[in-house]
XYZ file of C-alpha atoms in Angstrom:
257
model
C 0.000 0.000 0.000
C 1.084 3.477 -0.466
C 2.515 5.383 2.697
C 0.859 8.174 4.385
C 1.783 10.496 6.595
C -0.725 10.984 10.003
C -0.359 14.121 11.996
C -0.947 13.417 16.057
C -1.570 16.142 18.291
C -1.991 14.801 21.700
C -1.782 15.305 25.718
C -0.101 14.268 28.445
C 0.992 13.590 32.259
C 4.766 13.583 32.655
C 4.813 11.908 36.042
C 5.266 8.818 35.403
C 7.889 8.675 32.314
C 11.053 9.366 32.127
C 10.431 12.050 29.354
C 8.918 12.334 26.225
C 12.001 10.568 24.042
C 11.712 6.253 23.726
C 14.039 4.654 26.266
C 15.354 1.345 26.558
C 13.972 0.234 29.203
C 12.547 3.218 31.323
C 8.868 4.243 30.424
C 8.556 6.938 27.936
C 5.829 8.955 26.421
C 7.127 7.707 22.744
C 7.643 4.194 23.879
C 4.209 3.943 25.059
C 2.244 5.832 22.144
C 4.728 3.689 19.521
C 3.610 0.537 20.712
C 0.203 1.016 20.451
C 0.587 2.396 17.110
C 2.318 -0.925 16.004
C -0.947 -2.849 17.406
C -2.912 -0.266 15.059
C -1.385 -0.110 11.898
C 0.355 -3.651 12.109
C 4.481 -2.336 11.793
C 6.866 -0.627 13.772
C 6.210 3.364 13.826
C 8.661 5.755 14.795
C 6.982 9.389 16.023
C 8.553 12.451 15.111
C 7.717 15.121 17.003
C 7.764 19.191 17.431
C 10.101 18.657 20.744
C 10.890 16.375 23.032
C 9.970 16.933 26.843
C 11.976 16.101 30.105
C 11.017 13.227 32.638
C 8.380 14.976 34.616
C 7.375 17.990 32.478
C 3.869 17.684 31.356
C 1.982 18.896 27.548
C -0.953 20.572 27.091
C -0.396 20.258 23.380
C 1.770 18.274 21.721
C 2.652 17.661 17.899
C 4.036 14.350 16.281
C 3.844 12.499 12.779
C 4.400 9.469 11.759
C 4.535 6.982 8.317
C 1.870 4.340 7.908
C 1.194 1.958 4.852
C -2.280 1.081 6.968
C -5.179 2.417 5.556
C -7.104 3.669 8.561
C -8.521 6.773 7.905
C -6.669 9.954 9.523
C -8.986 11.195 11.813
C -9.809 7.530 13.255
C -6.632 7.151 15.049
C -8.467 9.612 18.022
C -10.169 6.916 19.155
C -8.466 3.596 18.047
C -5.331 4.977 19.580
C -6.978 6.547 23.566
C -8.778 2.915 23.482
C -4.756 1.090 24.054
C -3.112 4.813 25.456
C -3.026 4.678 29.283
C -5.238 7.675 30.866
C -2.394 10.121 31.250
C -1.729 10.029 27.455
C -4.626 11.539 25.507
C -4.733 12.034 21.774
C -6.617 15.080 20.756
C -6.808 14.895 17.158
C -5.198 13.064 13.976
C -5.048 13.793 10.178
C -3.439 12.915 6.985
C -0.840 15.359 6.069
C 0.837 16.408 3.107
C 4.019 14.402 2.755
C 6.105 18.119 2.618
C 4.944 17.942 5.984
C 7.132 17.767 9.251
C 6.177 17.898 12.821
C 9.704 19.479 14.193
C 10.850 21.618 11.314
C 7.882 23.300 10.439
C 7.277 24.572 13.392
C 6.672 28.429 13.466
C 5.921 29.342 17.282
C 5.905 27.576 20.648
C 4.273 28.172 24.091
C 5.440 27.031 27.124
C 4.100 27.441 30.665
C 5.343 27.438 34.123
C 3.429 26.703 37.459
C 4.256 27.764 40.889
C 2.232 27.509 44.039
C 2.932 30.364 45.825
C 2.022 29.969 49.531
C 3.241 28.904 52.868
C 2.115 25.046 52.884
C 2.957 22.955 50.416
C -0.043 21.329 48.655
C -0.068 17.318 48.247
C -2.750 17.106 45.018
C 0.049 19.578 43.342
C 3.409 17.809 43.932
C 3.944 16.774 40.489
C 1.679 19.143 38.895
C 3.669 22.564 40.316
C 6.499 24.227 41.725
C 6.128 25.094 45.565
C 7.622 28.379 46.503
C 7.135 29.506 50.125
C 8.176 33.119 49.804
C 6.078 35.984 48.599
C 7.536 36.691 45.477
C 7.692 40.197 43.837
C 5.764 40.227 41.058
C 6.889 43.508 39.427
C 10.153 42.827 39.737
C 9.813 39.901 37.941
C 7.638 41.351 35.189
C 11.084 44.214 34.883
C 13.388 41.755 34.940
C 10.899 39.434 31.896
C 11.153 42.313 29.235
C 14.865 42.156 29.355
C 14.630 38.984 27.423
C 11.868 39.726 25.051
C 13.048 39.944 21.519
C 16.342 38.473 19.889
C 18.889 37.209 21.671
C 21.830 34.832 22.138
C 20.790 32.871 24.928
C 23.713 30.908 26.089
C 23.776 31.784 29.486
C 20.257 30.622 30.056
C 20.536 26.974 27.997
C 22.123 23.827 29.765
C 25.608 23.213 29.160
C 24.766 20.119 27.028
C 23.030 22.081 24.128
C 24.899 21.298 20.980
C 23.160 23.644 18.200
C 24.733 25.827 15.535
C 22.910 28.729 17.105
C 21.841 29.429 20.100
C 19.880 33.203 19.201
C 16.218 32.843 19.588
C 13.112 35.220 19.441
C 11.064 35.303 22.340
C 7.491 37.362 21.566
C 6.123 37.525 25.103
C 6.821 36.302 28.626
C 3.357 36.993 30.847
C 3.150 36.958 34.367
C -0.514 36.197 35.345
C -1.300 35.333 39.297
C -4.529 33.767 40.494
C -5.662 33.201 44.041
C -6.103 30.233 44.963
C -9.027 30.504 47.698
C -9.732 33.964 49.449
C -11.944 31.934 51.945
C -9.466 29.530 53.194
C -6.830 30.583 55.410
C -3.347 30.062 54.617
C -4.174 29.563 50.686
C -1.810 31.395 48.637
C -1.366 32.110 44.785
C -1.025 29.792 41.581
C 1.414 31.742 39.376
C 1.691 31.080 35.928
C 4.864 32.360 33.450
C 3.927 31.882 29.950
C 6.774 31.746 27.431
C 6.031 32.534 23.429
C 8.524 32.511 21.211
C 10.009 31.167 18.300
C 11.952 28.220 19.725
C 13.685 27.220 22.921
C 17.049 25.781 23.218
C 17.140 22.838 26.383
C 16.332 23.627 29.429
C 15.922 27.473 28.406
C 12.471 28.180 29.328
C 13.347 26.306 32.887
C 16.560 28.326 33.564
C 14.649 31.787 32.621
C 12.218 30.759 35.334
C 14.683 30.204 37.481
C 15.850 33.807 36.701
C 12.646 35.062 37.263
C 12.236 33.738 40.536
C 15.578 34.443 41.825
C 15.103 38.264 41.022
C 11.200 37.484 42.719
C 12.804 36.270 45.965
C 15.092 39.471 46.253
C 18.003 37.960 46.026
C 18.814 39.117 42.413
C 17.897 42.060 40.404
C 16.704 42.830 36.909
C 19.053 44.901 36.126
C 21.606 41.699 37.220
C 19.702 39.384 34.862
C 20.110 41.577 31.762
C 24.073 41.468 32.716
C 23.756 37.709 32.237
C 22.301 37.495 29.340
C 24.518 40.072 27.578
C 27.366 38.600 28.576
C 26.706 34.931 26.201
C 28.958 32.787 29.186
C 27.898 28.933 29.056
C 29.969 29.391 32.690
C 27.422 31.963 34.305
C 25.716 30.791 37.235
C 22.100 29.326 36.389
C 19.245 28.289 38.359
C 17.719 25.710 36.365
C 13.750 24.723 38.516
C 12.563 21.503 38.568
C 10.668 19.468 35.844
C 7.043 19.157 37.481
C 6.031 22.945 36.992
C 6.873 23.106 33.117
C 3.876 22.478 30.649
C 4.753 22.273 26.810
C 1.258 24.646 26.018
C 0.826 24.871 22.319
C 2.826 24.525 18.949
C 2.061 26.647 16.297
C 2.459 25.652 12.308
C 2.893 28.133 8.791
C -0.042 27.613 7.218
């Protein structure tokens, strides 16, 4: 039969996988969402997708393709495939594609998002689901210290160490600062904090390490005016504060038309 190309776009709970990427033996997103395509379709599938995620980070929306010879129609593999998926991996929509076509490199704009639980008590339904912070942070500080890395920069001293990309500039459209509270009637209940990063592309662990940035300047302990030092000085060396994995939420992945 003739191959076809099937566009996934899909969610899912990082908690229990050791990242998005198929691993040898650890669980994986991939591994998981690959071997139920192979029960589908009836041969091995490998996903290509718009980025892969760390062991415990979390998508909202995510963006794969793969190559089938199966002639299921496009927008059945919704349902065949969250029939097999286990709950915290949800397919949200599938369709043929053009073969010119490709789930990484046509990739125009991506949103990522970043939860912290502000308050004094930690909260045990959002271990895995948010990052506790038990300070009050300054949010206007943090907002001053955001536009400072709005537009185009090099962005080596806010990418891990183990980046190995030809470039490392990137165009960041918006960082937003929005802060909910979490129950005025309940004493002791603090804020849910969300940073939402737009931009063009993020280089690894960028979007974690900027957060980190963020909150550092937030807790007083560094100021914007310190921040935009670090990123104009390009050092892989600069100290970083890279936050953990549970907080981070891969939020939508925009496509040219």
């Amino acid at each position: 039969m003739q191959e076809r190309k099937i566009k996934l776009v899909f969610s899912y709970r990082g908690t229990a996988y050791h990242g998005f990427q198929r691993q040898r033996v650890l669980p994986s997103v991939q591994g998981e969402m690959e071997k139920v395509l192979k029960r589908l379709v009836g041969h091995e599938v490998s996903l290509a997708v718009s980025g892969r995620t760390d062991a415990g980070v979390h998508a909202r929306y995510q963006t794969a393709h793969f190559i089938t010879t199966c002639g299921i129609p496009g927008e059945r593999f919704v349902q065949a495939m969250n029939t097999f998926l286990p709950d915290d991996i949800v397919v949200l929509e599938s369709k043929e594609m053009p073969f010119d076509f490709h789930a990484r490199y046509d990739v125009v704009e991506k949103t990522y998002r970043y939860r912290i639980l502000n308050q004094r008590q930690s909260d045990p339904f959002l271990l895995d689901r948010a990052y506790w912070v038990r300070v009050p942070l300054r949010i206007e500080q943090m907002r001053a210290a955001a536009e400072h890395f709005i537009g185009t920069h090099d962005f080596t001293s806010f990418c891990s160490v183990r980046t190995h990309v030809d470039s490392k500039v990137r165009t960041i459209y918006e960082i937003r600062i929005d802060v909910e509270e979490r129950d005025p009637y309940v004493k002791g209940q603090g804020q849910d904090i969300w940073l939402t990063f737009r931009g063009s592309g993020f280089l690894y662990n960028m979007v974690r390490m900027l957060t980190g940035a963020l909150l550092e300047v937030g807790k007083g302990r560094w100021t914007p005016e310190y921040v935009k030092d670090m990123l104009a000085s390009k050092s892989p060396s600069v100290r970083k504060v890279n936050v953990p994995p549970q907080g981070l939420y891969l939020w939508d992945v925009k496509y040219k038309e």
